[in-house]
């Protein structure tokens, strides 16, 4: 079954809107990732979809403003996005990403590791993009015990995120194929400007295991259309 991850980012503004969006996104094969403040309430409304978080800290204790893996686990969170490019651009290093990935696994949650190259690297050619992405993958896996738990990887070229310019299916398949060669047990998704107009293309691929949806996951009608293209129940 294909996996469809809804990444709400810092949306919506109110609990009421979050409740409505969660209820309408509660579909088979879906992971709903609300902001921390709405996790608990969204979780109560999900029975078919799984609950995911957008980030985690790698330990509990004296860390003002952070959210620990233990806290997430106790809220029923099953998936955690790790190393999203928006966090990396806010200063998150490969070393921190690796610690977060290991922490998620240690607490029995499935990491959704985000990797992807910036525009300048892509412009330097396909092999530059390939080594950039595979390097990020290797560094993120440092510290994670082999076979410790399930892993999801989301290939999200940075230039495709929120730009309205998705990668082509063929381009995504090439890098995703390489990621799957490296970690055969991982499910590997595509992310970056996925909408109901192009989701069917990515979801129809034998190589791509699902999609990570940002902007289009905030419009319930649009999101349901995406999920239906994965064969999910609506
Ligand atoms: P987008 O975001 O679908 O709005 O491009 C994807 C993401 O950032 O995960």
PDB file of C-alpha atoms and ligand atoms in Angstrom:
ATOM      1  CA  UNK A   1       0.000   0.000   0.000  1.00  0.00           C
ATOM      2  CA  UNK A   2       1.219   3.491  -0.846  1.00  0.00           C
ATOM      3  CA  UNK A   3       1.964   5.878   2.005  1.00  0.00           C
ATOM      4  CA  UNK A   4       0.676   9.463   1.880  1.00  0.00           C
ATOM      5  CA  UNK A   5       2.150  11.854   4.433  1.00  0.00           C
ATOM      6  CA  UNK A   6       0.371  15.147   5.165  1.00  0.00           C
ATOM      7  CA  UNK A   7       2.834  17.743   6.462  1.00  0.00           C
ATOM      8  CA  UNK A   8       0.779  20.684   7.725  1.00  0.00           C
ATOM      9  CA  UNK A   9       3.894  22.693   8.697  1.00  0.00           C
ATOM     10  CA  UNK A  10       2.876  25.710  10.894  1.00  0.00           C
ATOM     11  CA  UNK A  11      -0.804  25.481   9.940  1.00  0.00           C
ATOM     12  CA  UNK A  12      -3.701  25.921  10.613  1.00  0.00           C
ATOM     13  CA  UNK A  13      -4.091  28.792  13.070  1.00  0.00           C
ATOM     14  CA  UNK A  14      -6.924  27.417  15.179  1.00  0.00           C
ATOM     15  CA  UNK A  15      -7.769  24.179  16.933  1.00  0.00           C
ATOM     16  CA  UNK A  16     -11.163  24.154  15.287  1.00  0.00           C
ATOM     17  CA  UNK A  17      -9.628  24.173  11.804  1.00  0.00           C
ATOM     18  CA  UNK A  18      -7.128  21.519  12.846  1.00  0.00           C
ATOM     19  CA  UNK A  19      -9.916  19.264  14.082  1.00  0.00           C
ATOM     20  CA  UNK A  20     -11.831  19.592  10.841  1.00  0.00           C
ATOM     21  CA  UNK A  21      -8.780  18.956   8.690  1.00  0.00           C
ATOM     22  CA  UNK A  22      -7.779  15.902  10.766  1.00  0.00           C
ATOM     23  CA  UNK A  23     -11.270  14.397  10.568  1.00  0.00           C
ATOM     24  CA  UNK A  24     -11.389  14.830   6.801  1.00  0.00           C
ATOM     25  CA  UNK A  25      -7.857  13.461   6.324  1.00  0.00           C
ATOM     26  CA  UNK A  26      -8.570  10.274   8.282  1.00  0.00           C
ATOM     27  CA  UNK A  27      -8.022   7.838   5.442  1.00  0.00           C
ATOM     28  CA  UNK A  28      -6.324   4.485   5.059  1.00  0.00           C
ATOM     29  CA  UNK A  29      -2.621   4.720   4.124  1.00  0.00           C
ATOM     30  CA  UNK A  30      -2.297   8.289   5.420  1.00  0.00           C
ATOM     31  CA  UNK A  31       0.024   9.768   8.056  1.00  0.00           C
ATOM     32  CA  UNK A  32      -1.209  13.117   9.390  1.00  0.00           C
ATOM     33  CA  UNK A  33       1.549  15.373  10.777  1.00  0.00           C
ATOM     34  CA  UNK A  34       0.014  18.391  12.562  1.00  0.00           C
ATOM     35  CA  UNK A  35       2.046  20.978  14.482  1.00  0.00           C
ATOM     36  CA  UNK A  36       2.890  19.895  18.067  1.00  0.00           C
ATOM     37  CA  UNK A  37       0.128  22.057  19.572  1.00  0.00           C
ATOM     38  CA  UNK A  38      -2.596  20.111  17.742  1.00  0.00           C
ATOM     39  CA  UNK A  39      -1.106  16.609  17.994  1.00  0.00           C
ATOM     40  CA  UNK A  40      -3.196  15.369  20.854  1.00  0.00           C
ATOM     41  CA  UNK A  41      -6.541  16.609  19.524  1.00  0.00           C
ATOM     42  CA  UNK A  42      -5.808  15.494  15.962  1.00  0.00           C
ATOM     43  CA  UNK A  43      -4.814  12.072  17.284  1.00  0.00           C
ATOM     44  CA  UNK A  44      -8.236  11.637  18.889  1.00  0.00           C
ATOM     45  CA  UNK A  45      -9.903  12.102  15.503  1.00  0.00           C
ATOM     46  CA  UNK A  46      -7.782   9.597  13.596  1.00  0.00           C
ATOM     47  CA  UNK A  47      -8.783   5.965  13.386  1.00  0.00           C
ATOM     48  CA  UNK A  48      -7.711   4.978   9.868  1.00  0.00           C
ATOM     49  CA  UNK A  49      -4.787   7.390   9.442  1.00  0.00           C
ATOM     50  CA  UNK A  50      -1.703   7.278  11.662  1.00  0.00           C
ATOM     51  CA  UNK A  51      -0.484  10.221  13.725  1.00  0.00           C
ATOM     52  CA  UNK A  52       2.894  11.742  12.853  1.00  0.00           C
ATOM     53  CA  UNK A  53       4.974  14.606  14.266  1.00  0.00           C
ATOM     54  CA  UNK A  54       6.965  17.114  12.219  1.00  0.00           C
ATOM     55  CA  UNK A  55      10.068  16.984  14.394  1.00  0.00           C
ATOM     56  CA  UNK A  56      11.355  15.759  17.753  1.00  0.00           C
ATOM     57  CA  UNK A  57      14.224  16.458  20.106  1.00  0.00           C
ATOM     58  CA  UNK A  58      16.572  13.568  20.745  1.00  0.00           C
ATOM     59  CA  UNK A  59      16.242  13.476  24.527  1.00  0.00           C
ATOM     60  CA  UNK A  60      14.171  14.662  27.481  1.00  0.00           C
ATOM     61  CA  UNK A  61      15.302  16.850  30.369  1.00  0.00           C
ATOM     62  CA  UNK A  62      16.455  20.468  30.614  1.00  0.00           C
ATOM     63  CA  UNK A  63      15.782  21.589  27.014  1.00  0.00           C
ATOM     64  CA  UNK A  64      13.434  24.562  27.042  1.00  0.00           C
ATOM     65  CA  UNK A  65      11.113  24.656  24.085  1.00  0.00           C
ATOM     66  CA  UNK A  66      11.901  21.139  22.862  1.00  0.00           C
ATOM     67  CA  UNK A  67       9.600  18.111  22.605  1.00  0.00           C
ATOM     68  CA  UNK A  68      11.036  14.764  23.669  1.00  0.00           C
ATOM     69  CA  UNK A  69      10.617  11.397  21.946  1.00  0.00           C
ATOM     70  CA  UNK A  70       9.075  10.041  25.139  1.00  0.00           C
ATOM     71  CA  UNK A  71       6.346  12.693  25.088  1.00  0.00           C
ATOM     72  CA  UNK A  72       5.521  11.997  21.441  1.00  0.00           C
ATOM     73  CA  UNK A  73       5.418   8.273  22.015  1.00  0.00           C
ATOM     74  CA  UNK A  74       2.932   8.730  24.849  1.00  0.00           C
ATOM     75  CA  UNK A  75       0.663  10.822  22.625  1.00  0.00           C
ATOM     76  CA  UNK A  76       0.346   7.921  20.210  1.00  0.00           C
ATOM     77  CA  UNK A  77       2.695   9.326  17.576  1.00  0.00           C
ATOM     78  CA  UNK A  78       3.835   6.563  15.228  1.00  0.00           C
ATOM     79  CA  UNK A  79       5.816   8.483  12.589  1.00  0.00           C
ATOM     80  CA  UNK A  80       8.197  11.449  12.931  1.00  0.00           C
ATOM     81  CA  UNK A  81       9.522  13.671  10.154  1.00  0.00           C
ATOM     82  CA  UNK A  82      13.266  14.109  10.646  1.00  0.00           C
ATOM     83  CA  UNK A  83      15.574  16.535   8.842  1.00  0.00           C
ATOM     84  CA  UNK A  84      13.008  18.421   6.770  1.00  0.00           C
ATOM     85  CA  UNK A  85      14.800  20.977   4.602  1.00  0.00           C
ATOM     86  CA  UNK A  86      13.002  23.801   6.402  1.00  0.00           C
ATOM     87  CA  UNK A  87      14.624  22.646   9.652  1.00  0.00           C
ATOM     88  CA  UNK A  88      17.986  22.125   8.024  1.00  0.00           C
ATOM     89  CA  UNK A  89      17.877  25.664   6.657  1.00  0.00           C
ATOM     90  CA  UNK A  90      17.139  26.859  10.208  1.00  0.00           C
ATOM     91  CA  UNK A  91      20.493  25.375  11.292  1.00  0.00           C
ATOM     92  CA  UNK A  92      19.866  21.661  11.794  1.00  0.00           C
ATOM     93  CA  UNK A  93      23.076  19.775  11.014  1.00  0.00           C
ATOM     94  CA  UNK A  94      23.539  16.216   9.751  1.00  0.00           C
ATOM     95  CA  UNK A  95      24.752  15.304  13.220  1.00  0.00           C
ATOM     96  CA  UNK A  96      21.518  16.513  14.833  1.00  0.00           C
ATOM     97  CA  UNK A  97      19.463  14.764  12.147  1.00  0.00           C
ATOM     98  CA  UNK A  98      21.300  11.508  12.905  1.00  0.00           C
ATOM     99  CA  UNK A  99      20.613  11.865  16.635  1.00  0.00           C
ATOM    100  CA  UNK A 100      16.936  12.537  16.019  1.00  0.00           C
ATOM    101  CA  UNK A 101      16.641   9.565  13.694  1.00  0.00           C
ATOM    102  CA  UNK A 102      18.268   7.279  16.264  1.00  0.00           C
ATOM    103  CA  UNK A 103      16.002   8.668  19.022  1.00  0.00           C
ATOM    104  CA  UNK A 104      12.838   8.059  16.998  1.00  0.00           C
ATOM    105  CA  UNK A 105      13.885   4.456  16.360  1.00  0.00           C
ATOM    106  CA  UNK A 106      14.861   3.917  19.985  1.00  0.00           C
ATOM    107  CA  UNK A 107      11.352   4.961  21.045  1.00  0.00           C
ATOM    108  CA  UNK A 108       9.663   2.682  18.523  1.00  0.00           C
ATOM    109  CA  UNK A 109       8.520   5.442  16.144  1.00  0.00           C
ATOM    110  CA  UNK A 110       9.125   5.326  12.396  1.00  0.00           C
ATOM    111  CA  UNK A 111      11.337   8.175  11.159  1.00  0.00           C
ATOM    112  CA  UNK A 112      10.417   9.869   7.884  1.00  0.00           C
ATOM    113  CA  UNK A 113      13.879  11.047   6.929  1.00  0.00           C
ATOM    114  CA  UNK A 114      13.868  13.952   4.460  1.00  0.00           C
ATOM    115  CA  UNK A 115      16.763  14.349   2.065  1.00  0.00           C
ATOM    116  CA  UNK A 116      17.152  16.389  -1.093  1.00  0.00           C
ATOM    117  CA  UNK A 117      19.500  18.663  -2.976  1.00  0.00           C
ATOM    118  CA  UNK A 118      19.352  22.449  -3.486  1.00  0.00           C
ATOM    119  CA  UNK A 119      18.931  24.017  -6.919  1.00  0.00           C
ATOM    120  CA  UNK A 120      22.615  24.821  -7.359  1.00  0.00           C
ATOM    121  CA  UNK A 121      23.589  21.194  -6.849  1.00  0.00           C
ATOM    122  CA  UNK A 122      20.971  19.984  -9.303  1.00  0.00           C
ATOM    123  CA  UNK A 123      22.176  22.525 -11.848  1.00  0.00           C
ATOM    124  CA  UNK A 124      25.643  20.970 -11.549  1.00  0.00           C
ATOM    125  CA  UNK A 125      24.198  17.715 -12.960  1.00  0.00           C
ATOM    126  CA  UNK A 126      22.438  14.500 -12.032  1.00  0.00           C
ATOM    127  CA  UNK A 127      25.538  12.879 -10.575  1.00  0.00           C
ATOM    128  CA  UNK A 128      26.195  15.878  -8.284  1.00  0.00           C
ATOM    129  CA  UNK A 129      22.608  15.629  -7.033  1.00  0.00           C
ATOM    130  CA  UNK A 130      22.991  11.904  -6.560  1.00  0.00           C
ATOM    131  CA  UNK A 131      26.140  12.198  -4.443  1.00  0.00           C
ATOM    132  CA  UNK A 132      24.649  15.038  -2.399  1.00  0.00           C
ATOM    133  CA  UNK A 133      21.548  13.020  -1.551  1.00  0.00           C
ATOM    134  CA  UNK A 134      23.375   9.752  -0.888  1.00  0.00           C
ATOM    135  CA  UNK A 135      25.840  11.609   1.354  1.00  0.00           C
ATOM    136  CA  UNK A 136      22.967  13.071   3.386  1.00  0.00           C
ATOM    137  CA  UNK A 137      21.491   9.598   3.703  1.00  0.00           C
ATOM    138  CA  UNK A 138      24.742   8.045   4.958  1.00  0.00           C
ATOM    139  CA  UNK A 139      25.293  10.776   7.530  1.00  0.00           C
ATOM    140  CA  UNK A 140      21.718  10.523   8.808  1.00  0.00           C
ATOM    141  CA  UNK A 141      22.089   6.780   9.349  1.00  0.00           C
ATOM    142  CA  UNK A 142      25.218   7.135  11.494  1.00  0.00           C
ATOM    143  CA  UNK A 143      24.245   6.054  14.968  1.00  0.00           C
ATOM    144  CA  UNK A 144      21.150   4.134  13.915  1.00  0.00           C
ATOM    145  CA  UNK A 145      21.530   0.427  14.614  1.00  0.00           C
ATOM    146  CA  UNK A 146      20.964  -1.617  11.463  1.00  0.00           C
ATOM    147  CA  UNK A 147      17.570  -3.253  11.334  1.00  0.00           C
ATOM    148  CA  UNK A 148      16.401  -1.454  14.486  1.00  0.00           C
ATOM    149  CA  UNK A 149      13.006  -0.552  13.063  1.00  0.00           C
ATOM    150  CA  UNK A 150      11.076   0.564  10.028  1.00  0.00           C
ATOM    151  CA  UNK A 151      12.384   3.547   8.115  1.00  0.00           C
ATOM    152  CA  UNK A 152      10.698   5.860   5.636  1.00  0.00           C
ATOM    153  CA  UNK A 153      12.808   8.152   3.466  1.00  0.00           C
ATOM    154  CA  UNK A 154      11.314  11.120   1.618  1.00  0.00           C
ATOM    155  CA  UNK A 155      13.268  12.361  -1.371  1.00  0.00           C
ATOM    156  CA  UNK A 156      12.411  16.050  -1.538  1.00  0.00           C
ATOM    157  CA  UNK A 157      14.521  18.179  -3.860  1.00  0.00           C
ATOM    158  CA  UNK A 158      14.611  21.571  -2.131  1.00  0.00           C
ATOM    159  CA  UNK A 159      13.879  23.465  -5.329  1.00  0.00           C
ATOM    160  CA  UNK A 160      10.645  21.489  -5.753  1.00  0.00           C
ATOM    161  CA  UNK A 161       9.276  22.231  -2.276  1.00  0.00           C
ATOM    162  CA  UNK A 162       6.498  24.815  -2.319  1.00  0.00           C
ATOM    163  CA  UNK A 163       7.605  26.022  -5.742  1.00  0.00           C
ATOM    164  CA  UNK A 164       4.889  24.543  -7.934  1.00  0.00           C
ATOM    165  CA  UNK A 165       7.700  22.882  -9.917  1.00  0.00           C
ATOM    166  CA  UNK A 166       7.782  19.181  -9.042  1.00  0.00           C
ATOM    167  CA  UNK A 167      10.546  16.817 -10.105  1.00  0.00           C
ATOM    168  CA  UNK A 168       9.554  14.576 -13.002  1.00  0.00           C
ATOM    169  CA  UNK A 169       8.487  11.030 -12.234  1.00  0.00           C
ATOM    170  CA  UNK A 170      11.560   9.708 -14.081  1.00  0.00           C
ATOM    171  CA  UNK A 171      13.913  12.032 -12.195  1.00  0.00           C
ATOM    172  CA  UNK A 172      12.398  11.021  -8.852  1.00  0.00           C
ATOM    173  CA  UNK A 173      12.515   7.325  -9.751  1.00  0.00           C
ATOM    174  CA  UNK A 174      16.210   7.506 -10.525  1.00  0.00           C
ATOM    175  CA  UNK A 175      17.287   8.812  -7.117  1.00  0.00           C
ATOM    176  CA  UNK A 176      14.636   6.851  -5.233  1.00  0.00           C
ATOM    177  CA  UNK A 177      15.865   3.682  -6.937  1.00  0.00           C
ATOM    178  CA  UNK A 178      19.386   4.394  -5.647  1.00  0.00           C
ATOM    179  CA  UNK A 179      18.100   5.035  -2.108  1.00  0.00           C
ATOM    180  CA  UNK A 180      16.252   1.705  -2.193  1.00  0.00           C
ATOM    181  CA  UNK A 181      19.361  -0.087  -3.389  1.00  0.00           C
ATOM    182  CA  UNK A 182      21.156   1.284  -0.329  1.00  0.00           C
ATOM    183  CA  UNK A 183      18.322   0.449   2.128  1.00  0.00           C
ATOM    184  CA  UNK A 184      16.140  -2.250   0.578  1.00  0.00           C
ATOM    185  CA  UNK A 185      13.820  -2.383   3.596  1.00  0.00           C
ATOM    186  CA  UNK A 186      12.949   1.348   3.519  1.00  0.00           C
ATOM    187  CA  UNK A 187       9.820   2.783   1.970  1.00  0.00           C
ATOM    188  CA  UNK A 188      10.863   5.762  -0.144  1.00  0.00           C
ATOM    189  CA  UNK A 189       8.512   8.640  -0.944  1.00  0.00           C
ATOM    190  CA  UNK A 190       8.655  11.627  -3.258  1.00  0.00           C
ATOM    191  CA  UNK A 191       7.886  15.125  -1.926  1.00  0.00           C
ATOM    192  CA  UNK A 192       7.843  18.602  -3.474  1.00  0.00           C
ATOM    193  CA  UNK A 193       4.825  20.357  -5.049  1.00  0.00           C
ATOM    194  CA  UNK A 194       2.645  17.241  -5.095  1.00  0.00           C
ATOM    195  CA  UNK A 195      -0.969  18.097  -6.011  1.00  0.00           C
ATOM    196  CA  UNK A 196      -4.006  16.162  -7.209  1.00  0.00           C
ATOM    197  CA  UNK A 197      -2.908  17.015 -10.753  1.00  0.00           C
ATOM    198  CA  UNK A 198       0.426  15.179 -10.547  1.00  0.00           C
ATOM    199  CA  UNK A 199       0.009  12.707  -7.638  1.00  0.00           C
ATOM    200  CA  UNK A 200      -1.290   9.945  -9.908  1.00  0.00           C
ATOM    201  CA  UNK A 201       1.922  10.056 -11.885  1.00  0.00           C
ATOM    202  CA  UNK A 202       4.137   9.514  -8.811  1.00  0.00           C
ATOM    203  CA  UNK A 203       1.736   7.045  -7.194  1.00  0.00           C
ATOM    204  CA  UNK A 204       1.519   5.008 -10.384  1.00  0.00           C
ATOM    205  CA  UNK A 205       5.247   4.298 -10.219  1.00  0.00           C
ATOM    206  CA  UNK A 206       6.503   0.839  -9.200  1.00  0.00           C
ATOM    207  CA  UNK A 207       9.565   2.448  -7.624  1.00  0.00           C
ATOM    208  CA  UNK A 208       7.980   5.268  -5.588  1.00  0.00           C
ATOM    209  CA  UNK A 209       6.281   4.067  -2.394  1.00  0.00           C
ATOM    210  CA  UNK A 210       4.176   7.170  -1.769  1.00  0.00           C
ATOM    211  CA  UNK A 211       4.212  10.951  -1.486  1.00  0.00           C
ATOM    212  CA  UNK A 212       4.846  13.604   1.150  1.00  0.00           C
ATOM    213  CA  UNK A 213       2.406  16.456   0.700  1.00  0.00           C
ATOM    214  CA  UNK A 214       2.834  19.946   2.155  1.00  0.00           C
ATOM    215  CA  UNK A 215       0.658  22.777   0.828  1.00  0.00           C
ATOM    216  CA  UNK A 216      -1.933  20.531  -0.823  1.00  0.00           C
ATOM    217  CA  UNK A 217      -2.574  18.688   2.463  1.00  0.00           C
ATOM    218  CA  UNK A 218      -4.157  21.840   3.946  1.00  0.00           C
ATOM    219  CA  UNK A 219      -7.096  21.693   1.545  1.00  0.00           C
ATOM    220  CA  UNK A 220      -9.123  18.639   2.582  1.00  0.00           C
ATOM    221  CA  UNK A 221     -10.848  18.246  -0.763  1.00  0.00           C
ATOM    222  CA  UNK A 222      -7.570  18.407  -2.655  1.00  0.00           C
ATOM    223  CA  UNK A 223      -5.911  16.030  -0.186  1.00  0.00           C
ATOM    224  CA  UNK A 224      -8.680  13.432  -0.522  1.00  0.00           C
ATOM    225  CA  UNK A 225      -8.244  13.570  -4.314  1.00  0.00           C
ATOM    226  CA  UNK A 226      -4.549  12.807  -3.868  1.00  0.00           C
ATOM    227  CA  UNK A 227      -5.233   9.895  -1.527  1.00  0.00           C
ATOM    228  CA  UNK A 228      -7.820   8.430  -3.881  1.00  0.00           C
ATOM    229  CA  UNK A 229      -5.138   8.169  -6.544  1.00  0.00           C
ATOM    230  CA  UNK A 230      -3.221   5.839  -4.256  1.00  0.00           C
ATOM    231  CA  UNK A 231      -6.221   3.553  -4.099  1.00  0.00           C
ATOM    232  CA  UNK A 232      -6.975   4.656  -0.516  1.00  0.00           C
ATOM    233  CA  UNK A 233     -10.510   4.578   0.849  1.00  0.00           C
ATOM    234  CA  UNK A 234     -12.229   7.963   0.824  1.00  0.00           C
TER     235      UNK A 234
HETATM  236  P1  LIG B   1       4.967  21.099  -0.710  1.00  0.00           P
HETATM  237  O1  LIG B   1       5.847  20.735   0.577  1.00  0.00           O
HETATM  238  O2  LIG B   1       4.091  19.919  -1.001  1.00  0.00           O
HETATM  239  O3  LIG B   1       4.174  22.309  -0.279  1.00  0.00           O
HETATM  240  O4  LIG B   1       5.914  21.384  -1.817  1.00  0.00           O
HETATM  241  C1  LIG B   1       6.419  19.478   0.713  1.00  0.00           C
HETATM  242  C2  LIG B   1       7.261  19.476   1.964  1.00  0.00           C
HETATM  243  O5  LIG B   1       7.850  20.492   2.317  1.00  0.00           O
HETATM  244  O6  LIG B   1       7.367  18.469   2.654  1.00  0.00           O
END
